[in-house]
Coordinates of C-alpha atoms and ligand atoms in Angstrom, one line a residue:
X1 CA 93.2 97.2 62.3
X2 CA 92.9 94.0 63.9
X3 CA 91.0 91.3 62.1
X4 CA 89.1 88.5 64.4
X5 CA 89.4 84.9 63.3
X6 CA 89.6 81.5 64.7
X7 CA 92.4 80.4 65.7
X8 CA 91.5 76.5 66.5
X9 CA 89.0 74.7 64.6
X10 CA 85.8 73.6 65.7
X11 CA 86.3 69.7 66.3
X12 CA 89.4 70.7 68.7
X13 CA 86.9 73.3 70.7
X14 CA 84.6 70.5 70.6
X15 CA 87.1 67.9 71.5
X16 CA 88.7 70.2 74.6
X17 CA 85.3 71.3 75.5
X18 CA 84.3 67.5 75.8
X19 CA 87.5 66.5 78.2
X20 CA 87.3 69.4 80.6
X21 CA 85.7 69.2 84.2
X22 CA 84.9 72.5 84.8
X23 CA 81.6 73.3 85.7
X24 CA 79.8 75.1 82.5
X25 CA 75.9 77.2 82.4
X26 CA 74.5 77.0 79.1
X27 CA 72.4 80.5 78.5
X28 CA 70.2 81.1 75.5
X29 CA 68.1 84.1 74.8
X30 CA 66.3 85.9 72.4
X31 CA 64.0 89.0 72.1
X32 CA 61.4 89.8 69.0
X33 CA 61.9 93.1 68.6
X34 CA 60.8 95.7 65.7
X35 CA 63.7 97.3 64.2
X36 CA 63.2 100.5 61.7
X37 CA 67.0 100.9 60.6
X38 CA 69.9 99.5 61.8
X39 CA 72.2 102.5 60.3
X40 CA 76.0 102.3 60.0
X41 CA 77.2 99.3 62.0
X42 CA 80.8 97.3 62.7
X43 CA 82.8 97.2 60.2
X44 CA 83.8 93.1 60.6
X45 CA 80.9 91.5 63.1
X46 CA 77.6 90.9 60.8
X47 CA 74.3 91.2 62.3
X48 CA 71.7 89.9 60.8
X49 CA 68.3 91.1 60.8
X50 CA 65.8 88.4 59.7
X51 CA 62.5 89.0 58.7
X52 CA 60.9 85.9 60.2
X53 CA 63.8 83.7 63.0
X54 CA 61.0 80.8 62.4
X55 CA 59.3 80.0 59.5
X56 CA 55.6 80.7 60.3
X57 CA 54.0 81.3 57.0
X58 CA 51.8 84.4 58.8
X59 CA 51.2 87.1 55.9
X60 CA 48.4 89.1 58.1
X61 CA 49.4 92.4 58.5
X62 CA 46.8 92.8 61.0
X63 CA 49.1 90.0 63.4
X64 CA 50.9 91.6 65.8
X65 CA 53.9 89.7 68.4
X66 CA 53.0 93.2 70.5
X67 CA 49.9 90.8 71.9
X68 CA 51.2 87.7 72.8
X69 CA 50.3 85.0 75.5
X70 CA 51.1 85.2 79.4
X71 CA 53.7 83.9 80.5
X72 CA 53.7 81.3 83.0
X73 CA 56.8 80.0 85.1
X74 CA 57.0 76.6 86.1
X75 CA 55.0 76.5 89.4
X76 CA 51.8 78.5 87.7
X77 CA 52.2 76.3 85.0
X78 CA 51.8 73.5 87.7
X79 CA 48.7 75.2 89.3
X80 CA 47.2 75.7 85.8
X81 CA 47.6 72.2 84.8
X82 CA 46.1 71.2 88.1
X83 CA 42.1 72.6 86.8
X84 CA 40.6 69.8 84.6
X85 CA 39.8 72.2 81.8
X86 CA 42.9 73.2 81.2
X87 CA 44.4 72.3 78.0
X88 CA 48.0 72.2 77.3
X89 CA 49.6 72.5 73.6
X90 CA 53.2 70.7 72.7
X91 CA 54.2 73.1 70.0
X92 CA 57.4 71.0 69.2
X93 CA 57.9 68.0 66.5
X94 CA 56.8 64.9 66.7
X95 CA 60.5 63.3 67.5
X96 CA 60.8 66.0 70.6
X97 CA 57.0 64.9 71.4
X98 CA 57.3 61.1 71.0
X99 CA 60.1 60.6 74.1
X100 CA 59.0 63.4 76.5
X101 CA 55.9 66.0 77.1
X102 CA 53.6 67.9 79.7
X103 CA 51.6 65.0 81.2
X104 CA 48.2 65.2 78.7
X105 CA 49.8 67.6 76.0
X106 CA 47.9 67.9 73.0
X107 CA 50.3 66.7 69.9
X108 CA 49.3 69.0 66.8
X109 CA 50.4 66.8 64.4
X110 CA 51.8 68.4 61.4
X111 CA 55.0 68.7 59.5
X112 CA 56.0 72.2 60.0
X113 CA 55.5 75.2 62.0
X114 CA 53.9 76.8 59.3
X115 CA 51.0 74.5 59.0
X116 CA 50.7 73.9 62.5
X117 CA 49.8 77.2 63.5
X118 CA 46.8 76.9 61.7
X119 CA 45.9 73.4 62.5
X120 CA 46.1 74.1 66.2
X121 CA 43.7 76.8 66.1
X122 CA 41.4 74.9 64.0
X123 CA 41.5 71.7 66.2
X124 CA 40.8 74.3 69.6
X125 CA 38.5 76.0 67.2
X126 CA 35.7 75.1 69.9
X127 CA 37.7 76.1 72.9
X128 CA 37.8 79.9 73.0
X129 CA 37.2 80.1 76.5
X130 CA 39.4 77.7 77.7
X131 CA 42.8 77.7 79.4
X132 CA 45.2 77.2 76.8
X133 CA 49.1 76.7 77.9
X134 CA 51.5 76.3 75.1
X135 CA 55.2 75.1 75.5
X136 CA 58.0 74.1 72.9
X137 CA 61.1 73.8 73.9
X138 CA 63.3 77.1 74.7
X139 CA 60.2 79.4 74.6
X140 CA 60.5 80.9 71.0
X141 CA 57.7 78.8 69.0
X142 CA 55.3 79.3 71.1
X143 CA 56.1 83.1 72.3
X144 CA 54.9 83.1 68.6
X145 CA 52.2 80.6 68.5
X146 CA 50.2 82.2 71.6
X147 CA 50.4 85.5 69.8
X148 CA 48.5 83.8 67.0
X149 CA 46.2 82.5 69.1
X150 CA 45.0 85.6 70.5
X151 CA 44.9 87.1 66.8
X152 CA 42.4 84.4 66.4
X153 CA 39.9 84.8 69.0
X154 CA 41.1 82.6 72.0
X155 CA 40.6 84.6 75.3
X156 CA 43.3 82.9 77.7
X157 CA 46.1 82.0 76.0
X158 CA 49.5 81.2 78.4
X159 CA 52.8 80.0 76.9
X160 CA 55.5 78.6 79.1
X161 CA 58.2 81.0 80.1
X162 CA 61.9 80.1 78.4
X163 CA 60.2 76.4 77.3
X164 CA 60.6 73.0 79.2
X165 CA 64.4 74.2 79.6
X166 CA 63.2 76.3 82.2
X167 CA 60.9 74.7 83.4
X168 CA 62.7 71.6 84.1
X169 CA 65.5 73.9 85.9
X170 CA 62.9 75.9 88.1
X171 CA 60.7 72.9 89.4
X172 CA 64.1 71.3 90.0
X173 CA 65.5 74.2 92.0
X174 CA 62.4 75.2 93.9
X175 CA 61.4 71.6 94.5
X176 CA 58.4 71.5 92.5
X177 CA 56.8 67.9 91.2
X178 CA 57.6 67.9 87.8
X179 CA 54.4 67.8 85.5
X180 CA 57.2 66.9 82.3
X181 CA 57.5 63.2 82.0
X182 CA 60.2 61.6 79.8
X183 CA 63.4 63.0 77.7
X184 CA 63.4 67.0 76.9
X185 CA 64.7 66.3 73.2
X186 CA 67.8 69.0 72.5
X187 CA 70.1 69.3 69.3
X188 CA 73.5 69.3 71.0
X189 CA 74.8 66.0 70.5
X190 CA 73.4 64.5 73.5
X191 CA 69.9 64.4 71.8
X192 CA 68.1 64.5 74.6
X193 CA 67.9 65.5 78.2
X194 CA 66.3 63.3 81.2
X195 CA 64.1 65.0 82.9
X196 CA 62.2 61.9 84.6
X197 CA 63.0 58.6 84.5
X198 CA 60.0 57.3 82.7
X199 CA 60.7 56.1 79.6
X200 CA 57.4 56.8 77.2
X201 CA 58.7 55.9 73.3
X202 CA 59.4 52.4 72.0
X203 CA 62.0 51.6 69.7
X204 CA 61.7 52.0 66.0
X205 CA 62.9 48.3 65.1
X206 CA 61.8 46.1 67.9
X207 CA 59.2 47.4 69.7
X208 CA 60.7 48.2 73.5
X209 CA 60.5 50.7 75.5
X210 CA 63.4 53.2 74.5
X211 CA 64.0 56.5 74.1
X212 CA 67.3 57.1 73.0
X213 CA 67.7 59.4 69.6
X214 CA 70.6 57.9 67.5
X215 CA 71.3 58.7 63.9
X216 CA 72.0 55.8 61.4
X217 CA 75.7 54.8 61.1
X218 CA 75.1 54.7 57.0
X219 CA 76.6 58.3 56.0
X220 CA 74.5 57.8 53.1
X221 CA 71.3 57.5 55.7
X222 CA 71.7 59.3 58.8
X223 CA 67.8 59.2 59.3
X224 CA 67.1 60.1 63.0
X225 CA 65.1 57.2 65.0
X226 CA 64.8 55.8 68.3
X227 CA 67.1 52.4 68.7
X228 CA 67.0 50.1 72.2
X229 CA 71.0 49.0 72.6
X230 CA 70.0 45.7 71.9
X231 CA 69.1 46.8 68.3
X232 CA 72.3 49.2 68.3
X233 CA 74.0 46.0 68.6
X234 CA 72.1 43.8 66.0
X235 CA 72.1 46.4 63.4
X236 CA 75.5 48.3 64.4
X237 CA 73.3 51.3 64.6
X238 CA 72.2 51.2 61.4
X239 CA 68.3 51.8 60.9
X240 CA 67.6 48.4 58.6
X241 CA 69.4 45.7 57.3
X242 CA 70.2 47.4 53.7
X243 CA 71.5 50.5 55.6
X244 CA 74.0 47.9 57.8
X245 CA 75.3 46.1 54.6
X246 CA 76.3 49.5 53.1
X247 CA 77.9 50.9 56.6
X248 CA 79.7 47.9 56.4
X249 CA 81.3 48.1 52.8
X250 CA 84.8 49.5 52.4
X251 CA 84.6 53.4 52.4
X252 CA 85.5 53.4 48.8
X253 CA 82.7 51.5 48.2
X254 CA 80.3 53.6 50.6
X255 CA 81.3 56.7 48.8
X256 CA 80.4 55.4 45.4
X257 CA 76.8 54.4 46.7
X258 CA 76.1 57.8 47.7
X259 CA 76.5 59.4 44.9
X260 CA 73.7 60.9 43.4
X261 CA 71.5 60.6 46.8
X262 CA 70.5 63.7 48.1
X263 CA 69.7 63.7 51.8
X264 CA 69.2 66.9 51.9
X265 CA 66.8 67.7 54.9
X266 CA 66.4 63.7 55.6
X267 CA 68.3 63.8 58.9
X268 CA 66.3 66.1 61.0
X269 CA 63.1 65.1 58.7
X270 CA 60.2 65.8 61.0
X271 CA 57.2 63.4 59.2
X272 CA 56.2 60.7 61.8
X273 CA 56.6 58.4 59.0
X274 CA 59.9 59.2 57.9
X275 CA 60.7 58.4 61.2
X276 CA 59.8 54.3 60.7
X277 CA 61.6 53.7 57.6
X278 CA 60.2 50.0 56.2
X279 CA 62.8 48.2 54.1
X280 CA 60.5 49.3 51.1
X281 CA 61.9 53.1 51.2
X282 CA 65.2 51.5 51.6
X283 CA 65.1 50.8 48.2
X284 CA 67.3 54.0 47.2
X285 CA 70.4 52.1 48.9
X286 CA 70.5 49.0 47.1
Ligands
LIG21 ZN1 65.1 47.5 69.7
LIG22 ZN1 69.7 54.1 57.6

């Protein structure tokens, strides 16, 4: 039989995928589905079947995705967010919030999905009647979060059809004025894709308007912040002054510092404060 494998590794795909000119359509897709039994299946390709894709914390076995929101594509989104009442919901993380969203998104501000289902339906906990549009950014979250809204009482719920991905492509293509203003924050390596060109986030260290998503040089760091290329010059992209001093050590040296430090979920760390380190929670470095 034959046996599938790779036969070039991923930085050489990545490095020939970077240097080509051919013309290339990203597609993502997903469907919640309930599955009984997946019986007898390939033999080499896995599939896995996960309980939960997003971490949502819902233990109600009265919740149902079989009731979710309507959908709206981008030009009823546009129509919708023309009424004064209606009120839109960013679903996403305060980093994908902070450098682009609907113009008057509502920012539920919490840490994770899980607790921000709950929070969002407590902070609309007045506003059963109301329009509510929610959008993330491929669709998924808030396929998910609509569904919970209905589960809790709110009448007309709407989520954005395949996220401010789509949205951005079908006011683009059908001429529409886009109602997204800002960066649509992605995790390829670009970090983020223009979708107008204003410019609403400041930069972490000095203050200006920026909204370019860097990670800190420091391996030992690599805390995600916004950074104006005048501060990616002062601080050699490095987040402080302690981080700098340590990206600029021999790598022998570097090494030796970062042992013992576990980063573990500090790069994509999605706490608004975590996201302005002060030279005090540099501490760890020195
Ligand atoms: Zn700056
Ligand atoms: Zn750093």
């Amino acid at each position: 039989m034959t046996v599938l494998h790779n036969r070039i590794s991923q930085a050489e795909l990545k490095k020939l995928l970077y240097e080509e000119t051919e013309h290339r359509t990203t597609i993502s897709f997903y469907q919640y589905f309930p599955v009984d039994d997946d019986g007898r299946s390939f033999w080499v390709l896995k599939i896995k079947v996960r309980e939960k894709i997003v971490a949502d914390g819902i233990d109600d076995p009265g919740f149902s995705m079989q009731n979710k929101g309507s959908y709206v594509n981008a030009e009823q989104m546009n129509e919708l967010l023309q009424q004064d009442d209606t009120i839109v919901i960013d679903m996403r993380n305060h980093y994908e919030y902070e450098v682009g969203h609907f113009k008057k998104a509502i920012e539920i501000p919490s840490d994770t999905f899980r607790e921000q289902l709950p929070m969002a339906v407590d902070m609309m906990k007045d506003k059963k009647d109301k329009n509510i549009i929610m959008y993330c950014t491929g669709g998924i979250r808030c396929e998910k979060a609509s569904a919970y809204m209905l589960h809790h009482g709110f009448n007309h719920v709407y989520h954005l059809e395949g996220g401010i991905i789509n949205y951005a492509r079908e006011a683009k293509a059908a001429g529409l004025e886009t109602k997204f203003i800002g960066k649509n924050f992605v995790f390829d390596d670009r970090l983020g894709e223009r979708i107008t060109e204003d410019i609403i986030a400041k930069c972490h260290q000095c203050g200006k308007p920026a909204d370019t998503h860097t990670n800190c040089k420091n391996d030992g760091c690599h805390l995600l912040f916004i950074q104006c290329d005048d501060c990616a010059k002062q601080y050699d992209g490095c987040c402080t002054v302690e981080c700098q001093t340590v990206y600029n050590l021999p790598l022998e040296q570097q090494v030796e510092l970062r042992k013992g430090i576990d980063k573990g979920m500090m790069v994509f760390n999605k706490s608004k404060k975590r996201l302005r380190p002060t030279i005090a929670e540099k501490k760890s470095y020195k």
